[in-house]
XYZ file of C-alpha atoms in Angstrom:
640
model
C 88.240 89.088 129.643
C 87.351 87.700 126.256
C 83.724 89.296 126.038
C 85.213 92.375 127.075
C 87.595 92.532 124.484
C 85.483 91.454 121.780
C 83.046 94.411 123.024
C 85.960 97.079 122.164
C 86.615 95.200 118.325
C 82.598 95.868 117.860
C 82.781 99.086 119.470
C 85.636 100.238 117.280
C 84.283 98.697 113.991
C 80.916 100.039 114.713
C 82.686 103.362 115.330
C 84.747 103.517 112.066
C 82.023 103.385 110.372
C 79.505 105.599 111.827
C 82.731 108.280 111.736
C 83.356 108.035 108.112
C 79.695 108.127 107.372
C 80.031 104.922 105.080
C 80.905 101.219 105.270
C 79.767 97.562 106.312
C 79.334 97.106 110.269
C 77.410 93.953 109.931
C 79.854 91.581 109.125
C 82.644 92.847 111.781
C 79.616 92.477 114.793
C 79.198 89.241 113.304
C 82.642 88.034 113.118
C 84.358 89.800 116.349
C 84.571 86.916 118.240
C 86.411 84.954 115.363
C 88.611 87.348 115.035
C 89.567 88.261 118.388
C 90.326 84.231 118.862
C 91.924 84.308 115.934
C 94.897 87.055 116.960
C 94.592 85.909 120.997
C 95.552 82.520 120.617
C 96.504 81.581 116.945
C 97.929 83.759 114.295
C 101.478 83.921 114.098
C 102.407 87.494 113.301
C 104.729 89.802 114.245
C 103.811 93.622 114.662
C 107.236 94.380 115.420
C 108.166 92.699 111.729
C 104.849 92.398 110.046
C 106.243 91.579 106.314
C 108.221 88.367 108.239
C 108.370 85.489 105.278
C 106.866 83.177 108.348
C 104.638 84.777 109.651
C 100.463 82.997 109.412
C 99.115 84.535 106.570
C 95.139 86.097 106.792
C 92.922 86.916 104.134
C 90.055 88.450 104.699
C 87.690 87.564 101.504
C 84.703 89.521 102.365
C 87.200 92.879 102.184
C 84.150 94.929 102.980
C 84.289 94.156 106.414
C 87.358 95.430 106.780
C 86.728 97.802 109.894
C 87.440 94.215 111.682
C 90.417 93.910 110.498
C 91.753 97.492 110.906
C 90.073 97.314 115.217
C 92.176 93.673 116.039
C 95.539 95.493 114.092
C 95.015 98.658 116.052
C 94.846 96.544 119.662
C 97.170 94.081 118.544
C 99.804 97.086 118.264
C 100.250 97.262 114.315
C 101.054 100.649 112.891
C 97.209 101.820 113.050
C 96.048 103.904 115.528
C 93.011 105.175 116.851
C 93.316 108.449 114.792
C 93.787 105.831 111.397
C 90.622 104.479 112.814
C 88.537 107.435 112.928
C 89.626 108.200 109.257
C 88.273 105.028 107.626
C 87.488 105.883 104.390
C 88.930 108.914 104.018
C 91.491 110.415 101.582
C 95.081 109.251 101.544
C 94.479 107.155 105.208
C 95.673 104.179 106.530
C 92.429 102.624 106.244
C 90.486 102.677 103.022
C 87.453 101.308 102.397
C 88.704 97.579 100.412
C 92.373 97.171 101.908
C 94.097 95.398 99.149
C 96.729 94.921 100.957
C 100.129 96.426 102.759
C 101.119 93.676 104.987
C 103.729 96.691 106.686
C 100.602 97.165 108.033
C 99.820 93.343 109.133
C 97.123 93.514 105.763
C 98.144 90.150 104.001
C 95.005 90.605 101.536
C 91.554 91.323 101.540
C 89.145 91.659 98.219
C 86.164 93.711 97.449
C 85.050 91.348 94.377
C 83.896 88.268 96.219
C 85.824 85.104 95.834
C 89.667 86.486 95.254
C 90.418 86.241 98.740
C 89.278 82.481 98.991
C 91.123 82.051 95.887
C 94.392 83.763 96.039
C 94.735 82.165 99.808
C 94.617 78.948 98.051
C 98.104 80.476 95.805
C 99.307 81.620 99.804
C 99.143 77.671 101.108
C 101.113 76.985 97.708
C 103.826 78.901 98.117
C 104.418 77.645 101.880
C 104.189 74.183 100.763
C 106.980 74.691 97.436
C 109.318 77.339 99.943
C 108.831 74.655 102.950
C 110.472 72.110 100.765
C 113.164 74.283 99.130
C 114.138 76.089 101.970
C 113.374 73.471 105.206
C 110.607 73.453 107.522
C 112.626 75.135 110.141
C 112.931 78.322 107.733
C 109.240 78.384 106.181
C 106.334 76.677 108.534
C 103.092 78.909 108.658
C 99.339 78.457 108.263
C 97.277 80.869 105.597
C 93.760 81.508 107.521
C 91.016 83.269 106.101
C 87.661 84.492 107.193
C 85.221 83.900 104.122
C 81.304 84.927 103.369
C 78.698 83.367 101.347
C 79.121 86.127 99.160
C 82.909 84.305 98.219
C 81.273 80.933 98.273
C 78.650 81.946 95.597
C 81.268 83.262 93.285
C 82.074 80.029 91.062
C 86.257 81.232 91.684
C 86.095 80.438 94.908
C 84.867 76.474 93.961
C 87.395 76.286 91.049
C 90.245 77.117 94.047
C 88.790 74.562 96.386
C 88.904 72.051 94.222
C 92.659 72.719 93.588
C 93.404 73.168 97.443
C 91.767 69.906 98.188
C 93.839 68.371 95.182
C 97.108 69.302 96.216
C 95.943 68.167 100.260
C 97.110 71.887 101.318
C 96.326 71.016 105.117
C 97.853 74.184 106.065
C 94.793 76.138 104.842
C 91.829 76.990 107.075
C 89.205 79.197 106.364
C 86.312 80.412 108.586
C 82.426 80.345 107.111
C 80.600 83.575 108.629
C 77.877 81.832 107.749
C 74.958 84.654 108.764
C 72.743 83.707 105.775
C 72.613 87.484 104.943
C 73.390 88.897 101.439
C 73.030 92.739 100.446
C 68.903 92.034 98.880
C 68.342 89.688 102.099
C 68.599 85.670 102.973
C 70.929 83.738 101.231
C 68.242 80.887 101.241
C 66.513 83.227 99.174
C 69.127 82.705 96.130
C 70.894 79.501 97.270
C 69.872 76.151 98.175
C 73.596 74.816 98.395
C 74.471 72.956 101.509
C 78.097 74.120 102.280
C 78.975 71.220 104.276
C 78.186 68.460 101.885
C 79.856 70.415 99.373
C 82.989 70.947 100.857
C 83.008 67.276 102.056
C 82.340 65.764 98.680
C 86.006 67.603 96.942
C 87.665 66.597 100.038
C 88.092 69.348 102.701
C 87.711 68.597 106.690
C 84.816 70.757 107.176
C 83.322 71.459 110.812
C 80.323 73.613 112.105
C 80.273 75.610 115.457
C 78.546 79.017 116.899
C 80.845 81.388 115.909
C 79.697 83.176 118.979
C 81.498 80.845 121.194
C 85.194 81.075 122.040
C 85.417 77.869 123.011
C 83.946 76.203 120.405
C 85.585 78.441 117.829
C 89.127 77.747 119.657
C 88.639 74.054 119.663
C 87.311 73.942 115.953
C 90.875 75.808 114.983
C 92.925 73.390 116.765
C 91.164 70.299 115.669
C 91.838 71.841 111.697
C 95.315 72.405 112.477
C 95.527 68.536 113.594
C 94.005 67.598 109.973
C 97.699 67.863 107.768
C 96.150 66.145 104.933
C 92.787 68.058 104.224
C 92.103 71.823 103.934
C 89.899 72.932 106.490
C 86.533 75.167 106.489
C 84.906 75.889 109.813
C 81.383 76.964 109.663
C 80.536 79.516 111.660
C 76.836 79.855 112.548
C 77.018 83.981 112.983
C 74.325 86.784 113.488
C 75.559 90.011 111.322
C 75.194 93.014 112.958
C 75.086 90.784 116.060
C 73.877 93.179 119.777
C 72.370 95.936 117.147
C 68.833 95.323 118.573
C 66.468 96.611 115.576
C 69.057 95.672 112.498
C 71.464 92.308 113.750
C 70.306 89.317 111.313
C 69.127 91.739 108.696
C 70.398 92.714 105.574
C 70.008 96.567 106.552
C 73.243 96.306 108.566
C 75.129 95.218 105.917
C 76.567 98.364 103.942
C 75.540 100.719 106.111
C 76.406 102.750 109.182
C 74.030 102.035 112.173
C 73.221 105.851 112.646
C 73.211 107.609 115.360
C 69.946 106.071 116.961
C 70.957 102.748 116.482
C 74.537 103.522 117.128
C 73.613 104.741 120.396
C 70.661 101.756 121.525
C 74.001 99.311 120.081
C 75.928 101.043 122.897
C 73.803 100.248 125.414
C 73.021 97.181 124.431
C 76.668 96.097 124.975
C 76.786 98.467 128.486
C 79.302 100.824 126.578
C 79.810 103.948 127.934
C 82.286 106.875 126.929
C 84.556 107.892 123.849
C 83.836 104.744 121.475
C 87.788 105.607 120.459
C 89.042 105.550 124.282
C 89.582 101.713 125.348
C 91.244 100.525 128.943
C 94.886 99.826 128.645
C 93.669 95.822 129.816
C 92.144 95.158 126.121
C 95.447 96.112 124.636
C 97.095 93.805 127.589
C 95.061 90.980 125.994
C 96.796 90.605 123.140
C 99.943 91.521 124.365
C 101.182 88.373 125.649
C 100.780 86.468 122.114
C 102.635 89.358 120.541
C 105.738 89.156 122.793
C 105.636 85.097 121.718
C 105.407 85.696 118.256
C 108.511 88.559 118.744
C 110.331 86.392 120.350
C 109.539 83.525 117.977
C 110.526 85.681 115.082
C 113.809 86.530 116.539
C 114.376 82.610 117.462
C 113.994 82.416 113.786
C 116.110 85.206 112.917
C 118.531 83.277 114.640
C 118.008 80.106 112.911
C 117.784 81.596 109.315
C 121.539 83.035 110.320
C 123.606 80.352 111.386
C 121.494 77.737 108.218
C 122.577 80.489 106.176
C 126.307 80.627 107.156
C 126.804 77.133 107.850
C 124.020 75.163 104.788
C 126.044 76.053 101.435
C 122.939 74.640 99.536
C 120.374 76.434 101.549
C 122.770 79.715 101.233
C 122.590 79.086 97.359
C 118.704 78.814 97.385
C 117.967 81.249 99.538
C 119.839 83.955 97.459
C 118.572 82.925 94.100
C 114.741 83.115 95.696
C 115.618 86.420 96.705
C 117.370 87.681 93.600
C 115.220 90.378 91.698
C 116.470 89.890 87.961
C 117.103 87.039 85.515
C 120.977 86.866 84.798
C 121.537 84.442 82.529
C 123.037 84.761 78.830
C 120.163 83.496 76.602
C 120.422 82.699 73.082
C 117.903 82.961 70.300
C 116.582 79.748 68.395
C 117.621 81.590 65.202
C 114.854 79.607 62.947
C 110.950 79.748 61.943
C 109.555 79.263 65.607
C 106.035 80.217 66.891
C 106.675 82.450 69.560
C 104.981 79.853 72.639
C 107.538 77.422 71.251
C 110.446 79.806 71.052
C 108.781 81.112 74.618
C 108.927 78.116 76.143
C 112.698 77.244 75.427
C 113.471 80.531 77.010
C 111.276 79.397 79.887
C 112.891 76.397 80.102
C 116.308 77.751 80.185
C 115.094 80.704 83.100
C 113.796 77.720 85.062
C 117.182 75.731 84.636
C 118.730 78.985 86.484
C 116.296 80.139 89.125
C 113.863 78.638 91.754
C 111.551 81.197 92.332
C 109.400 80.535 89.106
C 106.250 78.680 89.334
C 103.207 78.033 87.563
C 101.306 76.250 84.636
C 98.568 75.912 82.404
C 94.610 75.670 82.430
C 95.029 72.556 80.947
C 96.106 73.510 78.058
C 100.415 72.669 78.604
C 100.285 71.054 75.365
C 99.160 73.902 73.176
C 101.017 76.777 75.235
C 103.884 75.058 76.232
C 104.372 76.902 79.117
C 106.281 74.653 81.322
C 109.207 76.061 83.746
C 110.415 72.812 85.052
C 111.027 68.672 85.234
C 108.579 67.911 87.966
C 104.664 68.476 88.572
C 103.488 70.198 92.710
C 101.545 67.582 93.639
C 100.539 66.118 97.471
C 103.580 63.942 97.496
C 105.786 65.945 95.329
C 105.480 69.941 97.120
C 108.850 70.707 95.520
C 107.449 70.354 92.007
C 107.816 73.838 90.239
C 104.648 72.995 87.131
C 100.990 73.423 88.471
C 97.820 71.161 86.808
C 95.222 73.781 87.533
C 92.515 71.766 85.285
C 90.159 73.752 83.284
C 89.809 76.890 85.689
C 91.018 79.968 84.482
C 89.293 82.006 86.693
C 91.028 80.251 89.996
C 94.454 80.078 88.094
C 94.569 84.043 87.795
C 94.284 83.912 91.566
C 96.483 81.717 93.014
C 98.959 82.751 90.314
C 97.957 86.343 92.494
C 98.957 84.352 96.088
C 101.915 82.725 95.221
C 103.404 86.097 94.253
C 102.054 87.494 96.935
C 103.287 85.429 100.026
C 106.813 86.597 99.546
C 109.952 86.003 96.548
C 108.109 84.089 94.130
C 106.624 84.645 90.915
C 103.676 82.976 89.903
C 102.624 82.394 86.207
C 99.636 80.820 84.826
C 98.709 80.225 81.054
C 96.279 79.827 78.311
C 94.767 81.117 75.358
C 94.588 84.637 74.835
C 90.444 84.313 73.644
C 90.041 83.142 77.314
C 92.043 86.484 79.312
C 88.378 87.197 79.694
C 88.227 84.298 82.783
C 90.687 86.085 84.138
C 90.355 89.413 84.091
C 89.314 89.937 87.341
C 92.247 88.630 88.651
C 94.950 90.660 86.542
C 93.161 93.637 87.325
C 93.422 92.573 91.109
C 97.185 91.831 90.283
C 97.580 95.641 88.754
C 96.090 97.015 91.124
C 98.044 95.257 94.328
C 101.667 96.044 92.158
C 102.469 92.229 92.273
C 104.587 90.682 89.838
C 102.355 88.199 88.622
C 102.816 86.786 85.342
C 100.432 85.794 82.527
C 101.171 83.897 79.240
C 99.021 83.947 76.925
C 99.026 82.035 73.328
C 97.462 81.548 70.450
C 97.163 85.110 69.699
C 95.258 86.436 66.979
C 92.706 84.554 64.321
C 95.449 82.767 62.455
C 95.174 80.163 64.785
C 92.846 79.342 62.284
C 89.982 76.353 61.921
C 89.125 76.747 65.456
C 86.485 79.807 64.359
C 85.596 83.040 65.788
C 84.534 81.800 69.467
C 88.382 81.262 69.711
C 89.914 83.939 67.583
C 90.950 86.571 69.660
C 90.087 90.448 68.506
C 89.628 92.707 71.264
C 91.521 91.341 73.970
C 94.756 92.857 73.439
C 93.641 96.336 73.931
C 91.448 95.176 76.697
C 94.370 93.992 78.129
C 96.188 97.172 77.677
C 93.510 99.351 79.212
C 94.093 97.983 82.873
C 96.611 100.128 84.162
C 99.975 98.800 85.845
C 99.619 95.652 83.304
C 102.373 95.516 80.814
C 101.350 93.884 77.707
C 104.192 92.358 75.537
C 103.450 91.324 72.339
C 106.436 89.732 70.806
C 108.199 88.934 67.570
C 109.971 85.678 66.872
C 113.571 87.259 67.344
C 115.427 88.481 70.504
C 112.304 89.564 71.488
C 110.845 86.574 72.850
C 113.744 86.237 74.808
C 113.831 89.952 76.216
C 110.039 89.513 77.079
C 110.885 86.686 79.184
C 113.695 88.290 80.645
C 111.578 91.148 81.828
C 108.167 89.415 82.433
C 110.195 87.901 85.544
C 112.010 90.478 86.558
C 110.769 91.247 90.023
C 109.784 95.208 88.835
C 106.674 95.759 91.100
C 103.837 94.860 88.104
C 101.986 92.497 86.513
C 102.676 91.120 82.608
C 101.093 89.764 80.338
C 103.137 88.133 77.294
C 100.712 87.752 74.211
C 102.206 84.620 71.855
C 101.819 83.233 68.572
C 100.313 79.483 67.395
C 101.784 79.379 64.173
C 105.403 80.131 62.975
C 107.560 83.423 62.504
C 109.858 83.511 60.096
C 113.416 84.405 62.526
C 114.206 88.192 62.659
C 117.766 89.113 63.084
C 117.199 92.979 64.704
C 119.784 94.512 66.467
C 117.874 95.714 69.536
C 118.807 96.695 72.956
C 117.312 94.997 76.038
C 116.879 98.890 77.147
C 114.942 99.592 74.133
C 112.702 96.646 74.411
C 111.199 97.816 78.061
C 110.904 101.143 76.601
C 107.644 100.010 74.853
C 109.144 100.427 71.063
C 112.501 101.149 68.930
C 113.173 101.499 65.080
C 113.519 97.862 64.348
C 114.684 98.648 60.519
C 115.443 102.619 59.471
C 113.602 104.456 56.265
C 112.875 108.513 56.115
C 109.338 108.239 53.855
C 106.532 106.133 56.132
C 106.718 104.511 59.550
C 104.981 100.872 59.748
C 104.513 100.238 63.524
C 103.728 96.373 64.335
C 103.635 94.272 66.912
C 104.390 90.476 67.424
C 103.407 88.287 64.609
C 102.932 91.498 62.180
C 106.636 92.958 62.681
C 107.267 89.928 59.953
C 104.521 90.988 57.598
C 105.978 94.958 58.303
C 109.058 93.673 57.117
C 107.765 92.264 53.484
C 105.861 95.006 52.867
C 109.279 96.998 53.692
C 110.359 94.792 50.667
C 107.655 95.125 48.530
C 107.662 98.696 48.373
C 111.601 99.290 48.207
C 111.228 102.173 45.837
C 110.193 103.657 48.966
C 111.541 104.129 52.281
C 109.990 102.694 54.953
C 110.852 102.358 58.509
C 109.906 100.198 60.748
C 108.802 100.325 64.399
C 108.104 97.388 66.818
C 106.251 97.871 69.724
C 106.376 95.019 71.833
C 104.724 96.764 75.083
C 102.506 99.217 73.576
C 100.663 100.806 76.091
C 104.166 101.750 77.856
C 104.170 104.627 74.791
C 100.566 106.242 77.117
C 102.509 108.602 79.288
C 105.817 108.991 77.525
C 107.007 112.007 76.034
C 105.572 113.813 72.675
C 109.069 114.049 71.892
C 109.761 110.324 72.059
C 106.920 109.565 69.644
C 107.850 112.033 67.235
C 111.197 110.655 67.727
C 109.780 107.023 66.793
C 108.313 109.069 63.423
C 110.065 109.174 59.771
C 107.228 111.528 58.598
C 103.930 112.262 58.702
C 102.666 109.362 57.350
C 102.180 106.551 59.652
C 100.336 103.252 59.940
C 99.832 100.454 62.001
C 99.539 96.767 61.441
C 98.152 94.305 64.049
C 95.696 91.178 64.190
C 93.517 93.010 66.233
C 91.375 95.938 66.984
C 92.671 99.206 66.115
C 90.688 101.895 68.902
C 93.620 103.081 70.985
C 96.546 102.882 68.932
C 95.839 106.672 68.380
C 96.033 107.176 72.265
C 99.511 105.702 72.057
C 101.114 107.151 69.300
C 98.978 110.117 67.978
C 98.265 110.538 64.535
C 97.566 107.924 62.563
C 97.503 107.298 58.741
C 95.689 104.532 58.363
C 95.454 101.311 60.875
C 95.453 98.069 58.956
C 93.760 95.863 61.985
C 90.998 93.179 62.503
C 87.740 95.154 63.524
C 85.238 92.368 63.149
C 84.651 88.783 64.775
C 86.875 86.182 62.521
C 85.543 82.775 61.068
C 86.759 79.546 60.586
C 89.157 78.794 57.874
C 93.257 77.800 57.741
C 95.185 80.371 57.963
C 96.159 80.986 54.069
C 92.792 81.449 53.277
C 92.323 84.064 56.510
C 95.208 85.991 54.948
C 93.005 86.913 51.712
C 89.680 87.144 53.682
C 91.436 89.968 55.644
C 93.265 91.365 53.422
C 96.386 90.949 55.919
C 99.190 90.423 52.466
C 102.264 92.300 51.820
C 100.764 93.155 48.214
C 96.839 94.012 49.762
C 98.722 96.484 52.440
C 101.527 97.678 50.567
C 98.595 98.397 47.630
C 96.936 100.224 50.753
C 99.764 102.496 51.465
C 100.672 103.426 48.180
C 97.805 105.708 47.844
C 99.225 107.714 50.108
C 102.439 108.185 48.504
C 101.272 110.059 44.947
């Protein structure tokens, strides 16, 4: 029966690609046996309750092979019909080319950018261990499985994440490597000499080797992997890409193109298929039904356990209610003194951490500099209840792990580093935005004023580069109540990622009379005036107030723009109401490109549009003319 079922999986996968005349049939044909074993014998997933928090997670890291996942979900009774398979890659279908996630359909995550799925899966496994410690093994106790490809393993982000998984001894993380030696341009051995078995063994993974087309070997390897509790496992599954496509199997030609009508006919003959490619016998569906019934019963038993525990265990009830809360509802009190916003933010994060249990994260080996610490203990292989993660110097993996933590369920993961290193994290941040996760990325040392480290560490273009990512709120607070609002907003679960951008240098406390509701709109009038308007964010808000004092014979309105990119799609009337007149100036220690897209006509922007230099702050202020006198004198030229 196994061979008959895998035949159906292969036919559905190839047919979906053929119908779309677009896609990647090779990987599904090569990994149909592995996928079938996973869904038949191992994956604890409920087709009646696909978003169940204690389900096993399945990451399809080579997301281009998504027809394999769609076919298996269809055969397992998830809400993907044969008609949906026919609409693969079509406009507004349930079956796009790279389905990043849709837990309601049973899709935990697949990825287009290779390496991201592998790395995000590590975050899923971290979340499982933390929540199991918090809520109990009877509530959270599941595995994270994944299929990974040559491309995933070649991308550097996967090795960064793999080391972390080994350090943390994430034994419930099990990956199956589709070892087919084929990439888009040809043989992997043309570009890689790596012995993947030795590589993973050298960093502490449990490694097995099997034939990817042998049901018994696949099953036994997964059993063996589950029995190793203190190491993540990777199963090296030797496979044939495009298996049973007689002329294209084991070639790069089957990776990313439909088989074509002639090859499709030969493929069907090769596996002895007759009839409608989307019409499959009831026994194919019945093959998976017993496992799905078992898992649905397990869900019902789990629900009873949960309800009894929630009713009888006050500590559990408190922890659960706190975990699923969507807002940060604590009273925050400003440090009314000169502080760097990284320090002010650190104090706020500490307070939030004491009042929540849903936030875990850390820094890419820069905790001493970023100061972003959420709890009083470290997450480690002997303390899965710790909330501070030590990522090491692995910014790229940190971003992906943060996403995995946040995607898992009710947690919010965060990562922190210098703003200039957001470049390393951009693929993960972009995916967070695409997937509408609540991931939080905290960046410090936000301008040339980090000083002597020089231009390699001084961000210039990074603020605007981050603002260009759709659905990402880039928050740059001043040293005032804005810092409190920034953290409250960032860690409230609103359905999109946030980037908080903070200073290294001290800023004077600004006693602003602003409201949270104004802050989250992106801009508000911080000090009123009638003749000119200065728009400023973050540390430059302090400078704007100094300029207002310097221009005391002029009525200056100051508009704080802590979340500038929120102004992109607001009605023009709102922008007009922020302006006192037609004289509008912007001040920001970064590139000015983009400001007019947010606020319209600008009289003059005071910005940094070239790389910085290594020097103390006082010299940098003079070099780049970022003083109240210099800017004030420039503004005066427009007042005559």
